[in-house]
Short mmCIF file of C-alpha atoms (C1' of nucleotides) in Angstrom, two decimals:
data_model
loop_
_atom_site.label_atom_id
_atom_site.label_comp_id
_atom_site.label_asym_id
_atom_site.label_seq_id
_atom_site.Cartn_x
_atom_site.Cartn_y
_atom_site.Cartn_z
CA MET A 290 5.75 11.10 1.79
CA LYS A 291 3.49 9.65 4.21
CA LYS A 292 5.07 7.05 6.22
CA ASP A 293 3.91 3.54 6.42
CA SER A 294 3.41 2.50 9.95
CA LYS A 295 2.32 -1.35 9.70
CA LEU A 296 5.46 -2.48 11.15
CA SER A 297 5.16 -0.27 14.24
CA SER A 298 1.57 -1.11 14.43
CA VAL A 299 1.85 -4.79 14.10
CA LEU A 300 4.53 -5.09 16.90
CA HIS A 301 2.32 -2.78 19.27
CA VAL A 302 -0.75 -5.24 18.92
CA LEU A 303 1.29 -8.25 19.05
CA LEU A 304 3.07 -7.06 22.52
CA HIS A 305 -0.48 -6.61 23.84
CA MET A 306 -1.45 -10.13 22.64
CA ALA A 307 1.61 -11.42 24.36
CA HIS A 308 0.54 -9.72 27.69
CA SER A 309 -3.14 -10.91 27.60
CA GLY A 310 -4.17 -14.48 29.06
CA GLN A 311 -6.78 -14.64 26.53
CA PRO A 312 -7.72 -13.82 22.92
CA LEU A 313 -8.22 -10.08 21.98
CA THR A 314 -10.66 -9.17 19.71
CA SER A 315 -9.96 -6.82 16.51
CA GLU A 316 -12.05 -4.30 18.33
CA GLN A 317 -9.76 -4.35 21.41
CA LEU A 318 -6.78 -4.22 19.58
CA ALA A 319 -8.03 -1.36 17.54
CA ALA A 320 -8.70 0.51 20.56
CA PHE A 321 -5.01 0.41 21.42
CA LEU A 322 -4.21 1.52 18.07
CA HIS A 323 -7.09 4.20 17.98
CA THR A 324 -8.24 2.88 14.75
CA ASN A 325 -10.64 0.64 13.17
CA ALA A 326 -11.29 -3.03 13.56
CA VAL A 327 -10.95 -3.68 9.96
CA VAL A 328 -7.47 -2.17 9.82
CA VAL A 329 -6.45 -4.47 12.38
CA ARG A 330 -7.73 -7.71 10.59
CA ARG A 331 -6.00 -6.56 7.28
CA MET A 332 -2.72 -6.07 9.36
CA LEU A 333 -2.69 -9.36 11.09
CA ALA A 334 -3.97 -11.50 8.13
CA GLY A 335 -0.40 -12.13 6.64
CA LEU A 336 0.97 -13.00 10.16
CA ARG A 337 -1.90 -15.46 10.57
CA GLU A 338 -1.04 -17.17 7.00
CA LEU A 339 2.77 -17.45 8.41
CA GLY A 340 1.48 -18.85 11.65
CA TYR A 341 2.62 -16.25 13.92
CA VAL A 342 -0.92 -15.74 15.18
CA ASP A 343 -4.42 -17.34 15.01
CA SER A 344 -7.75 -15.94 14.98
CA VAL A 345 -10.96 -17.71 16.11
CA LYS A 346 -14.54 -16.57 14.97
CA GLY A 347 -17.70 -16.28 17.35
CA HIS A 348 -18.14 -16.17 20.90
CA GLY A 349 -14.85 -15.87 23.07
CA GLY A 350 -12.79 -15.55 19.83
CA GLY A 351 -10.38 -13.17 18.61
CA TRP A 352 -6.49 -13.11 18.07
CA SER A 353 -3.81 -14.90 20.17
CA ILE A 354 0.01 -15.34 19.48
CA THR A 355 0.94 -18.94 18.38
CA CYS A 356 4.64 -18.37 17.89
CA ASP A 357 7.66 -18.54 20.50
CA LEU A 358 8.58 -15.01 21.11
CA LYS A 359 12.04 -15.85 21.69
CA GLN A 360 12.54 -17.24 18.06
CA VAL A 361 10.69 -14.41 16.17
CA THR A 362 12.85 -11.06 15.40
CA LEU A 363 11.52 -7.87 14.01
CA ARG A 364 12.99 -8.69 10.84
CA ASP A 365 10.66 -11.75 10.71
CA ILE A 366 7.72 -9.34 11.47
CA TYR A 367 8.99 -6.72 8.92
CA ASP A 368 8.88 -9.55 6.23
CA ALA A 369 5.48 -10.90 7.53
CA VAL A 370 3.71 -7.24 7.02
CA GLY A 371 5.09 -7.47 3.31
CA THR A 372 8.80 -6.06 3.52
CA PRO A 373 7.32 -2.63 3.03
CA SER A 374 9.86 -0.29 1.19
CA VAL A 375 12.57 1.04 3.56
CA PHE A 376 13.27 4.38 2.09
CA ALA A 377 11.44 7.44 1.18
CA MET A 378 13.90 8.54 -1.43
CA GLY A 379 13.96 6.77 -4.66
CA HIS A 380 15.19 7.29 -8.42
CA ARG A 381 13.59 9.59 -10.50
CA VAL A 382 13.67 6.82 -13.30
CA GLU A 383 14.61 3.37 -12.52
CA ASP A 384 16.39 2.17 -15.69
CA PRO A 385 17.53 5.27 -17.38
CA GLN A 386 19.15 5.45 -20.95
CA CYS A 387 21.06 8.54 -19.84
CA LEU A 388 24.48 7.73 -18.85
CA VAL A 389 24.43 10.77 -16.13
CA GLU A 390 21.44 9.24 -14.54
CA GLN A 391 23.06 5.90 -14.59
CA ALA A 392 26.10 7.22 -12.75
CA VAL A 393 24.03 8.85 -10.23
CA ASN A 394 21.64 5.94 -9.63
CA GLN A 395 24.30 3.51 -9.00
CA ALA A 396 26.14 5.88 -6.54
CA LEU A 397 22.75 6.27 -4.69
CA ASP A 398 22.09 2.66 -4.81
CA GLU A 399 25.30 1.75 -3.37
CA ALA A 400 24.61 4.01 -0.22
CA PHE A 401 21.05 2.72 0.19
CA ARG A 402 21.77 -0.98 -0.02
CA ASP A 403 24.55 -0.72 2.41
CA ALA A 404 22.00 1.42 4.89
CA GLU A 405 19.43 -1.31 4.28
CA ALA A 406 21.53 -4.19 5.04
CA LEU A 407 22.27 -2.66 8.40
CA LEU A 408 18.84 -1.94 9.24
CA ILE A 409 17.80 -5.52 8.37
CA GLU A 410 20.70 -6.67 10.34
CA ARG A 411 19.43 -4.60 13.54
CA LEU A 412 16.08 -5.65 13.23
CA SER A 413 17.23 -9.42 13.05
CA ASP A 414 19.01 -8.86 16.37
CA VAL A 415 15.84 -8.10 18.23
CA THR A 416 13.48 -10.73 19.30
CA LEU A 417 9.68 -10.15 20.49
CA ALA A 418 10.92 -11.47 23.84
CA ASP A 419 13.30 -8.67 23.92
CA LEU A 420 10.64 -6.20 23.31
CA SER A 421 8.38 -7.86 25.74
CA ASP A 422 11.18 -7.68 28.38
CA ASP A 423 11.63 -4.06 27.88
CA PHE A 424 8.09 -3.40 28.09
CA ASN A 425 8.14 -5.16 31.68
CA ARG A 426 11.14 -3.13 32.50
CA ARG A 427 9.15 0.12 31.86
CA PHE A 428 6.18 -1.04 33.70
CA ARG A 429 8.14 -1.83 36.81
CA ILE A 430 9.78 1.76 36.88
CA GLN A 431 6.37 3.43 36.32
CA SER A 432 4.74 1.34 39.22
CA GLN A 433 7.63 2.54 41.27
CA ALA A 434 6.94 6.09 40.74
CA MET B 137 4.50 5.74 -0.40
CA LYS B 138 5.31 7.83 -3.19
CA LYS B 139 9.05 8.36 -3.10
CA ASP B 140 10.84 11.67 -3.00
CA SER B 141 13.41 11.92 -5.85
CA LYS B 142 14.56 15.31 -5.31
CA LEU B 143 18.17 14.11 -4.36
CA SER B 144 18.35 12.03 -7.56
CA SER B 145 17.06 14.74 -9.77
CA VAL B 146 19.24 17.47 -8.23
CA LEU B 147 22.42 15.26 -8.85
CA HIS B 148 21.34 14.43 -12.17
CA VAL B 149 20.91 17.92 -13.52
CA LEU B 150 24.28 19.02 -11.60
CA LEU B 151 26.01 16.57 -13.62
CA HIS B 152 24.80 18.13 -16.76
CA MET B 153 25.75 21.40 -15.82
CA ALA B 154 29.03 20.13 -14.77
CA HIS B 155 29.59 18.91 -18.46
CA SER B 156 28.26 21.70 -20.03
CA GLY B 157 30.69 24.72 -21.00
CA GLN B 158 27.77 27.14 -20.90
CA PRO B 159 24.86 28.04 -18.52
CA LEU B 160 21.92 25.56 -19.25
CA THR B 161 18.30 27.09 -19.28
CA SER B 162 15.57 25.51 -16.99
CA GLU B 163 13.87 24.32 -20.07
CA GLN B 164 17.06 22.36 -21.23
CA LEU B 165 17.60 21.04 -17.67
CA ALA B 166 13.77 20.06 -17.53
CA ALA B 167 14.28 18.36 -20.74
CA PHE B 168 16.86 15.90 -19.31
CA LEU B 169 14.63 14.98 -16.39
CA HIS B 170 11.44 14.94 -18.76
CA THR B 171 9.60 17.53 -16.50
CA ASN B 172 8.77 21.15 -16.37
CA ALA B 173 11.19 23.95 -16.07
CA VAL B 174 9.32 25.43 -13.22
CA VAL B 175 10.14 22.03 -11.31
CA VAL B 176 13.99 22.63 -12.02
CA ARG B 177 13.83 26.21 -10.85
CA ARG B 178 12.22 25.19 -7.50
CA MET B 179 14.69 22.21 -7.26
CA LEU B 180 17.61 24.54 -7.66
CA ALA B 181 16.38 27.65 -5.87
CA GLY B 182 17.96 25.95 -2.28
CA LEU B 183 21.29 25.09 -4.10
CA ARG B 184 21.62 28.65 -5.40
CA GLU B 185 20.91 30.30 -1.91
CA LEU B 186 23.72 27.81 -0.50
CA GLY B 187 26.24 29.14 -3.28
CA TYR B 188 26.46 25.69 -5.16
CA VAL B 189 24.96 27.12 -8.42
CA ASP B 190 24.13 30.43 -9.92
CA SER B 191 21.23 31.48 -12.33
CA VAL B 192 21.20 34.51 -14.44
CA LYS B 193 18.23 36.13 -15.97
CA GLY B 194 17.76 36.93 -19.69
CA HIS B 195 19.54 36.50 -23.02
CA GLY B 196 22.25 33.62 -22.53
CA GLY B 197 21.04 33.34 -19.08
CA GLY B 198 20.52 30.11 -17.18
CA TRP B 199 22.26 27.81 -14.65
CA SER B 200 25.74 26.98 -13.93
CA ILE B 201 27.78 25.44 -11.12
CA THR B 202 29.82 27.59 -8.82
CA CYS B 203 31.39 25.04 -6.55
CA ASP B 204 34.21 22.99 -6.65
CA LEU B 205 33.13 19.14 -7.38
CA LYS B 206 35.92 17.90 -5.72
CA GLN B 207 34.80 19.60 -2.27
CA VAL B 208 31.02 19.01 -2.33
CA THR B 209 29.56 15.54 -1.41
CA LEU B 210 26.46 13.95 -2.07
CA ARG B 211 25.80 14.53 1.53
CA ASP B 212 26.08 18.06 1.26
CA ILE B 213 23.60 18.07 -1.69
CA TYR B 214 21.17 15.99 0.35
CA ASP B 215 21.16 18.74 3.02
CA ALA B 216 20.82 21.26 0.13
CA VAL B 217 17.38 19.81 -1.10
CA GLY B 218 16.15 19.85 2.57
CA THR B 219 17.40 16.69 4.02
CA PRO B 220 14.14 14.78 3.05
CA SER B 221 13.19 12.08 5.31
CA VAL B 222 15.09 9.00 4.81
CA PHE B 223 12.70 6.34 5.59
CA ALA B 224 9.43 5.25 4.36
CA MET B 225 8.33 3.59 7.55
CA GLY B 226 7.53 5.48 10.82
CA HIS B 227 5.83 5.35 14.14
CA ARG B 228 2.23 5.14 14.44
CA VAL B 229 2.14 7.75 17.28
CA GLU B 230 5.33 9.79 17.98
CA ASP B 231 5.09 10.26 21.65
CA PRO B 232 2.86 7.60 22.99
CA GLN B 233 1.66 7.50 26.63
CA CYS B 234 1.37 3.30 26.06
CA LEU B 235 4.28 1.66 27.48
CA VAL B 236 4.08 -1.10 24.97
CA GLU B 237 4.41 1.62 22.00
CA GLN B 238 7.25 3.21 23.87
CA ALA B 239 9.24 0.09 23.82
CA VAL B 240 8.26 -0.50 20.13
CA ASN B 241 9.42 2.74 19.26
CA GLN B 242 12.44 2.73 20.95
CA ALA B 243 13.47 -0.83 19.31
CA LEU B 244 12.85 0.67 15.87
CA ASP B 245 14.19 3.94 16.51
CA GLU B 246 17.81 2.37 17.35
CA ALA B 247 17.77 0.33 14.07
CA PHE B 248 16.75 3.24 12.14
CA ARG B 249 19.27 5.66 13.61
CA ASP B 250 22.19 3.25 12.98
CA ALA B 251 21.00 2.77 9.10
CA GLU B 252 20.52 6.44 8.56
CA ALA B 253 24.08 7.19 10.07
CA LEU B 254 25.37 4.83 7.75
CA LEU B 255 23.71 6.08 4.71
CA ILE B 256 24.90 9.83 5.73
CA GLU B 257 28.36 8.39 6.12
CA ARG B 258 28.17 6.84 2.65
CA LEU B 259 26.86 9.90 1.12
CA SER B 260 29.71 11.78 2.57
CA ASP B 261 32.28 9.66 0.84
CA VAL B 262 31.24 10.44 -2.79
CA THR B 263 32.05 13.91 -4.19
CA LEU B 264 30.57 15.27 -7.18
CA ALA B 265 33.82 14.95 -8.92
CA ASP B 266 33.53 11.15 -8.41
CA LEU B 267 30.32 10.76 -9.91
CA SER B 268 31.56 13.11 -12.83
CA ASP B 269 34.42 10.56 -13.38
CA ASP B 270 32.07 7.78 -13.23
CA PHE B 271 30.22 9.20 -16.03
CA ASN B 272 33.27 9.90 -18.03
CA ARG B 273 34.02 6.18 -17.65
CA ARG B 274 30.70 5.15 -18.75
CA PHE B 275 30.71 7.58 -21.68
CA ARG B 276 34.28 6.15 -22.88
CA ILE B 277 32.80 2.69 -22.67
CA GLN B 278 29.90 3.36 -24.64
CA SER B 279 31.84 5.09 -27.33
CA GLN B 280 33.99 2.16 -27.60
CA ALA B 281 31.20 -0.29 -28.22
"C1'" DT C 30 -32.73 -23.43 15.66
"C1'" DT C 31 -32.20 -18.76 16.38
"C1'" DT C 32 -29.53 -15.11 18.27
"C1'" DT C 33 -25.19 -12.95 19.20
"C1'" DC C 34 -20.47 -12.47 18.53
"C1'" DA C 35 -16.67 -12.32 15.97
"C1'" DT C 36 -13.79 -12.77 11.96
"C1'" DG C 37 -12.96 -12.21 6.24
"C1'" DT C 38 -13.12 -9.26 2.51
"C1'" DA C 39 -14.64 -6.22 -0.90
"C1'" DA C 40 -15.58 -1.52 -2.29
"C1'" DC C 41 -15.20 3.08 -1.42
"C1'" DA C 42 -13.86 7.24 0.77
"C1'" DA C 43 -10.45 10.64 2.99
"C1'" DA C 44 -6.19 12.47 4.12
"C1'" DC C 45 -1.84 13.43 2.83
"C1'" DA C 46 2.55 14.31 0.14
"C1'" DA C 47 5.24 14.65 -4.06
"C1'" DT C 48 5.16 16.21 -8.68
"C1'" DA C 49 3.35 18.83 -12.51
"C1'" DG C 50 1.30 22.86 -14.75
"C1'" DT C 51 -0.41 27.67 -15.22
"C1'" DA C 52 -0.15 32.50 -14.78
"C1'" DC C 53 2.18 36.25 -14.27
"C1'" DA C 54 5.97 39.48 -12.24
"C1'" DT C 55 10.79 40.56 -12.72
"C1'" DG C 56 14.96 41.53 -14.78
"C1'" DA C 57 18.68 41.56 -18.54
"C1'" DA C 58 20.41 41.46 -23.08
"C1'" DA C 59 19.56 41.97 -27.92
"C1'" DT D 34 11.23 47.87 -26.81
"C1'" DT D 35 11.14 43.15 -27.66
"C1'" DT D 36 12.81 38.81 -26.49
"C1'" DC D 37 14.35 35.55 -23.26
"C1'" DA D 38 15.07 33.62 -18.96
"C1'" DT D 39 14.25 33.43 -14.10
"C1'" DG D 40 10.89 33.89 -9.39
"C1'" DT D 41 7.04 32.55 -7.30
"C1'" DA D 42 2.39 31.95 -5.99
"C1'" DC D 43 -1.50 29.43 -6.99
"C1'" DT D 44 -3.71 25.38 -8.38
"C1'" DA D 45 -4.32 20.52 -10.38
"C1'" DT D 46 -2.83 15.95 -10.70
"C1'" DT D 47 -1.38 11.63 -9.18
"C1'" DG D 48 -0.30 7.86 -5.88
"C1'" DT D 49 -0.12 5.95 -1.46
"C1'" DT D 50 -1.74 5.01 3.35
"C1'" DT D 51 -5.33 4.92 6.30
"C1'" DG D 52 -10.15 4.71 7.35
"C1'" DT D 53 -15.21 3.43 6.76
"C1'" DT D 54 -19.08 0.88 5.28
"C1'" DA D 55 -21.45 -3.04 3.89
"C1'" DC D 56 -22.29 -7.69 3.91
"C1'" DA D 57 -20.92 -12.58 4.03
"C1'" DT D 58 -19.06 -16.52 6.93
"C1'" DG D 59 -18.50 -19.01 10.73
"C1'" DA D 60 -18.87 -20.72 15.84
"C1'" DA D 61 -20.80 -20.37 20.47
"C1'" DA D 62 -24.54 -19.42 23.36
"C1'" DA D 63 -29.41 -18.99 24.40
#
DNA sequence: TTTTCATGTAACAAACAATAGTACATGAAA
DNA sequence: TTTCATGTACTATTGTTTGTTACATGAAAA
């Protein structure tokens, strides 16, 4: 299964935006991701609607962060990019008549449900500010080397 | 992303095999899954190599279970089908130079690692015998209705 | 007012992975 | 020797993510 990297990508550009004093254009953000500007606009459209970022057209325009990094968690961003499906495994048939398949589905569902809940909990524990701090730490270490 | 349903499918046919007194052919198993016999042979090939099932050619041949249902867990079967990747989300770049992306990847990795560990733990808690018992319970309930 | 820069978005193309299907070889029992 | 069944290579289909092109919209600068 081809993996969805929207969450990873959005977080990446958000941090670049956070560390830039001025708006960044879709082209600039796309360069960070080695991709196309249209992909960036699509990715960020949802976040703009939710008020996490803003975009400005024309000269000097571009994207900037409009939320408090300390208040927004990775879980919020996960939701903002459309709560992509967590697991790469699924049931063969979603609502089977077969009693055997019902038993299998339920057993798997329980395991997946618990794992997903833990994932969401972990994502809720990390704010964008935490990520930003981690980046700054890495930057200091690399500068010393 | 198209979800991998090998684990679900294999468990489904294993339980049918467990509840059959005699070997079942690939055609019969394929009918349970509404798919092709070749798909079944491919799915079960790995389990045969690991000794969970056996296949016999020719008249009266087919597939049967050769393991102890009480000893084999869903985690064993998960491994037997090739430990398919758990998550439908991934990093944009696996080993990035960009410090921002490194920070993002690490934060996500920690969350995913914990969730995957819990999933495996839950799968290890359930044996094929448990699934079989659950099926029998469902069967009794439906028979009463 | 016109040009330039930038986003907004629809429509289409490419890349990739899971599943399905076909064809033919192998082997065992009737 | 015929029939049944697996083994497997090869190809086709389907669905999803990502990338690309084209053009409309809007704002600032010249």
